Amino acid sequence: MKKIISGGLTFITYIAAIIYFFPVLWIFITGFKTENEAINIPPTLFFKPTFENFQMVWNMGAGDFFINSTIITLSSTLIAVLLGVPAAFALAMYRIKRKEDILFWVISTRFLPIAGIIIPLYLVFKSLNLLDSLVALILLYAGMNVPLIIWMMRSFFNDVSYEIIEATQIDGATGIQSFFKVVLPLVRPGLISTVLLSMVFAWNEFFFAVSLSYTKAATLPVYMSSYMTQEGLFWAKMCAAASISILPVIILGWFTQKQLVRGLTMGAVKG
């Protein structure tokens, strides 16, 4: 009976995975079709694959947008981690006055709709001559991800017993040594999952990118929107561009899936 239940759950899991992954697979397949085949109804299931869309998309500058997205994502995530992880450690391990108020203030920075702050941000960056620059988006994405990192990493740090830190200090380790040599290795799966989620959010962000960048700092999501024209939607080319954008995230998630699953089950959803 247990084998039947286990087999049934496994089958349901595979079906659910196929259902959730199918849109991504369909985007990837459509990128190999011609424009006529991409818009056919009912969909064309049997066709001769072509790399023309991928070649055209790359030759039209997708590589530059890919580089922009990579620089912005890596830089903003690094800054957010450097700011968020120490803050989360302090809020988890030390007695701080009005700690709950600080945590609420941190997460409250995400309450305001993006559309409500885009005009002030536009004016600020314009006055600083940072419009259409990588620096502007790096700062914005870092600020966007710091609350996420603080809340997630605080939950992971809460799972670490403070007695472990005290034991290392008795053995002569400094606070910094305890943090890097003892605490961080214990929460490494959580740190990896947090970093990966921050990178995904920064990689996929569109509203700030399309509002504050034009050509020099535009990212892949902005580039994909260029195939939505008055003449219509270029589905095949858009899907090719989307495939280029999605592929790095899928590859990164594939290689870190074990750490990601372990991290998300360590206590990231606990208060």
CSV table of N, CA, C and O in Angstrom, one decimal, residues 144-192:
chain,number,residue,atom,x,y,z
A,144,MET,N,16.3,47.1,-3.5
A,144,MET,CA,15.1,46.2,-3.6
A,144,MET,C,15.3,44.9,-2.9
A,144,MET,O,14.4,44.3,-2.4
A,145,ASN,N,16.5,44.4,-3.0
A,145,ASN,CA,16.8,43.0,-2.5
A,145,ASN,C,17.3,43.0,-1.0
A,145,ASN,O,17.2,41.9,-0.4
A,146,VAL,N,17.7,44.1,-0.5
A,146,VAL,CA,18.2,44.1,0.9
A,146,VAL,C,17.1,43.6,1.9
A,146,VAL,O,17.4,42.8,2.8
A,147,PRO,N,15.9,44.1,1.8
A,147,PRO,CA,14.8,43.6,2.8
A,147,PRO,C,14.6,42.1,2.6
A,147,PRO,O,14.5,41.4,3.6
A,148,LEU,N,14.6,41.6,1.4
A,148,LEU,CA,14.5,40.1,1.2
A,148,LEU,C,15.6,39.4,1.9
A,148,LEU,O,15.3,38.4,2.6
A,149,ILE,N,16.8,39.8,1.7
A,149,ILE,CA,18.0,39.1,2.3
A,149,ILE,C,17.9,39.2,3.8
A,149,ILE,O,18.2,38.2,4.5
A,150,ILE,N,17.6,40.3,4.3
A,150,ILE,CA,17.5,40.5,5.8
A,150,ILE,C,16.5,39.5,6.4
A,150,ILE,O,16.8,38.8,7.4
A,151,TRP,N,15.3,39.5,5.8
A,151,TRP,CA,14.3,38.6,6.4
A,151,TRP,C,14.6,37.1,6.2
A,151,TRP,O,14.4,36.3,7.1
A,152,MET,N,15.1,36.8,5.1
A,152,MET,CA,15.4,35.3,4.8
A,152,MET,C,16.6,34.9,5.7
A,152,MET,O,16.5,33.9,6.4
A,153,MET,N,17.6,35.7,5.7
A,153,MET,CA,18.8,35.2,6.4
A,153,MET,C,18.6,35.3,7.9
A,153,MET,O,19.2,34.5,8.6
A,154,ARG,N,17.8,36.2,8.4
A,154,ARG,CA,17.5,36.3,9.8
A,154,ARG,C,16.9,34.9,10.2
A,154,ARG,O,17.2,34.4,11.3
A,155,SER,N,16.0,34.4,9.4
A,155,SER,CA,15.3,33.2,9.7
A,155,SER,C,16.3,32.0,9.8
A,155,SER,O,16.3,31.2,10.6
A,156,PHE,N,17.3,32.0,8.8
A,156,PHE,CA,18.3,31.0,8.8
A,156,PHE,C,19.2,31.1,10.0
A,156,PHE,O,19.6,30.1,10.7
A,157,PHE,N,19.6,32.4,10.4
A,157,PHE,CA,20.5,32.6,11.5
A,157,PHE,C,19.8,32.2,12.8
A,157,PHE,O,20.5,31.8,13.8
A,158,ASN,N,18.5,32.3,12.9
A,158,ASN,CA,17.8,31.9,14.1
A,158,ASN,C,17.9,30.4,14.4
A,158,ASN,O,17.7,30.0,15.5
A,159,ASP,N,18.1,29.7,13.3
A,159,ASP,CA,18.3,28.2,13.5
A,159,ASP,C,19.6,27.8,14.0
A,159,ASP,O,19.9,26.6,14.4
A,160,VAL,N,20.5,28.8,14.1
A,160,VAL,CA,21.9,28.5,14.7
A,160,VAL,C,21.9,28.8,16.2
A,160,VAL,O,21.5,29.9,16.6
A,161,SER,N,22.3,27.8,16.9
A,161,SER,CA,22.3,28.0,18.4
A,161,SER,C,23.4,29.0,18.8
A,161,SER,O,24.6,28.9,18.3
A,162,TYR,N,23.1,30.0,19.6
A,162,TYR,CA,24.1,31.0,20.0
A,162,TYR,C,25.2,30.3,20.9
A,162,TYR,O,26.3,30.9,21.0
A,163,GLU,N,24.9,29.2,21.5
A,163,GLU,CA,25.9,28.5,22.3
A,163,GLU,C,27.1,28.1,21.4
A,163,GLU,O,28.2,28.0,21.9
A,164,ILE,N,26.9,27.8,20.1
A,164,ILE,CA,28.0,27.5,19.2
A,164,ILE,C,28.9,28.7,19.1
A,164,ILE,O,30.2,28.5,19.1
A,165,ILE,N,28.4,29.9,19.0
A,165,ILE,CA,29.2,31.1,18.9
A,165,ILE,C,30.0,31.3,20.2
A,165,ILE,O,31.2,31.6,20.2
A,166,GLU,N,29.3,31.1,21.3
A,166,GLU,CA,30.0,31.3,22.6
A,166,GLU,C,31.1,30.3,22.8
A,166,GLU,O,32.2,30.6,23.3
A,167,ALA,N,30.9,29.0,22.3
A,167,ALA,CA,32.0,28.0,22.4
A,167,ALA,C,33.2,28.4,21.6
A,167,ALA,O,34.3,28.2,22.0
A,168,THR,N,33.0,28.9,20.4
A,168,THR,CA,34.1,29.3,19.6
A,168,THR,C,34.8,30.5,20.2
A,168,THR,O,36.1,30.6,20.1
A,169,GLN,N,34.1,31.4,20.8
A,169,GLN,CA,34.7,32.6,21.5
A,169,GLN,C,35.5,32.1,22.7
A,169,GLN,O,36.6,32.7,23.0
A,170,ILE,N,35.0,31.1,23.4
A,170,ILE,CA,35.8,30.6,24.5
A,170,ILE,C,37.1,30.0,24.1
A,170,ILE,O,38.2,30.1,24.7
A,171,ASP,N,37.1,29.4,22.8
A,171,ASP,CA,38.3,28.8,22.3
A,171,ASP,C,39.2,29.9,21.7
A,171,ASP,O,40.3,29.5,21.2
A,172,GLY,N,38.8,31.1,21.8
A,172,GLY,CA,39.7,32.2,21.4
A,172,GLY,C,39.4,32.9,20.1
A,172,GLY,O,40.1,33.7,19.6
A,173,ALA,N,38.3,32.4,19.4
A,173,ALA,CA,37.9,33.0,18.1
A,173,ALA,C,37.3,34.4,18.4
A,173,ALA,O,36.5,34.6,19.3
A,174,THR,N,37.6,35.3,17.5
A,174,THR,CA,36.9,36.6,17.5
A,174,THR,C,35.5,36.5,16.9
A,174,THR,O,35.1,35.5,16.4
A,175,GLY,N,34.7,37.6,17.1
A,175,GLY,CA,33.4,37.6,16.5
A,175,GLY,C,33.4,37.4,15.0
A,175,GLY,O,32.5,36.7,14.5
A,176,ILE,N,34.3,38.0,14.3
A,176,ILE,CA,34.4,37.9,12.9
A,176,ILE,C,34.8,36.5,12.5
A,176,ILE,O,34.2,36.0,11.5
A,177,GLN,N,35.7,35.9,13.2
A,177,GLN,CA,36.1,34.6,12.9
A,177,GLN,C,35.0,33.6,13.1
A,177,GLN,O,34.8,32.7,12.3
A,178,SER,N,34.2,33.8,14.2
A,178,SER,CA,33.1,32.9,14.4
A,178,SER,C,32.1,33.0,13.3
A,178,SER,O,31.5,32.0,12.9
A,179,PHE,N,31.9,34.2,12.8
A,179,PHE,CA,30.9,34.5,11.8
A,179,PHE,C,31.2,33.8,10.5
A,179,PHE,O,30.4,33.1,9.9
A,180,PHE,N,32.5,33.9,10.1
A,180,PHE,CA,32.9,33.4,8.8
A,180,PHE,C,33.3,31.9,8.8
A,180,PHE,O,33.0,31.2,7.8
A,181,LYS,N,33.8,31.4,9.9
A,181,LYS,CA,34.3,30.1,9.9
A,181,LYS,C,33.3,29.1,10.5
A,181,LYS,O,33.4,27.9,10.3
A,182,VAL,N,32.3,29.6,11.3
A,182,VAL,CA,31.4,28.7,11.9
A,182,VAL,C,29.9,28.9,11.5
A,182,VAL,O,29.2,28.0,11.0
A,183,VAL,N,29.5,30.2,11.6
A,183,VAL,CA,28.1,30.5,11.3
A,183,VAL,C,27.7,30.4,9.8
A,183,VAL,O,26.8,29.7,9.4
A,184,LEU,N,28.5,31.0,9.0
A,184,LEU,CA,28.2,31.0,7.5
A,184,LEU,C,28.2,29.6,7.0
A,184,LEU,O,27.4,29.3,6.1
A,185,PRO,N,29.2,28.8,7.3
A,185,PRO,CA,29.1,27.4,6.8
A,185,PRO,C,27.9,26.6,7.2
A,185,PRO,O,27.3,25.8,6.4
A,186,LEU,N,27.3,26.9,8.4
A,186,LEU,CA,26.1,26.3,8.8
A,186,LEU,C,24.9,26.7,8.1
A,186,LEU,O,23.9,25.9,7.9
A,187,VAL,N,24.9,28.0,7.6
A,187,VAL,CA,23.7,28.5,6.9
A,187,VAL,C,24.0,28.6,5.4
A,187,VAL,O,23.3,29.3,4.7
A,188,ARG,N,25.0,27.9,4.9
A,188,ARG,CA,25.4,28.0,3.5
A,188,ARG,C,24.2,27.7,2.6
A,188,ARG,O,24.0,28.4,1.6
A,189,PRO,N,23.5,26.6,2.8
A,189,PRO,CA,22.3,26.4,1.9
A,189,PRO,C,21.3,27.5,1.8
A,189,PRO,O,20.8,27.9,0.8
A,190,GLY,N,21.0,28.1,3.0
A,190,GLY,CA,20.1,29.2,3.1
A,190,GLY,C,20.7,30.4,2.4
A,190,GLY,O,20.0,31.2,1.7
A,191,LEU,N,22.0,30.7,2.5
A,191,LEU,CA,22.6,31.8,1.8
A,191,LEU,C,22.6,31.6,0.3
A,191,LEU,O,22.3,32.6,-0.4
A,192,ILE,N,22.8,30.4,-0.2
A,192,ILE,CA,22.8,30.2,-1.6
A,192,ILE,C,21.4,30.4,-2.1
A,192,ILE,O,21.2,31.0,-3.2
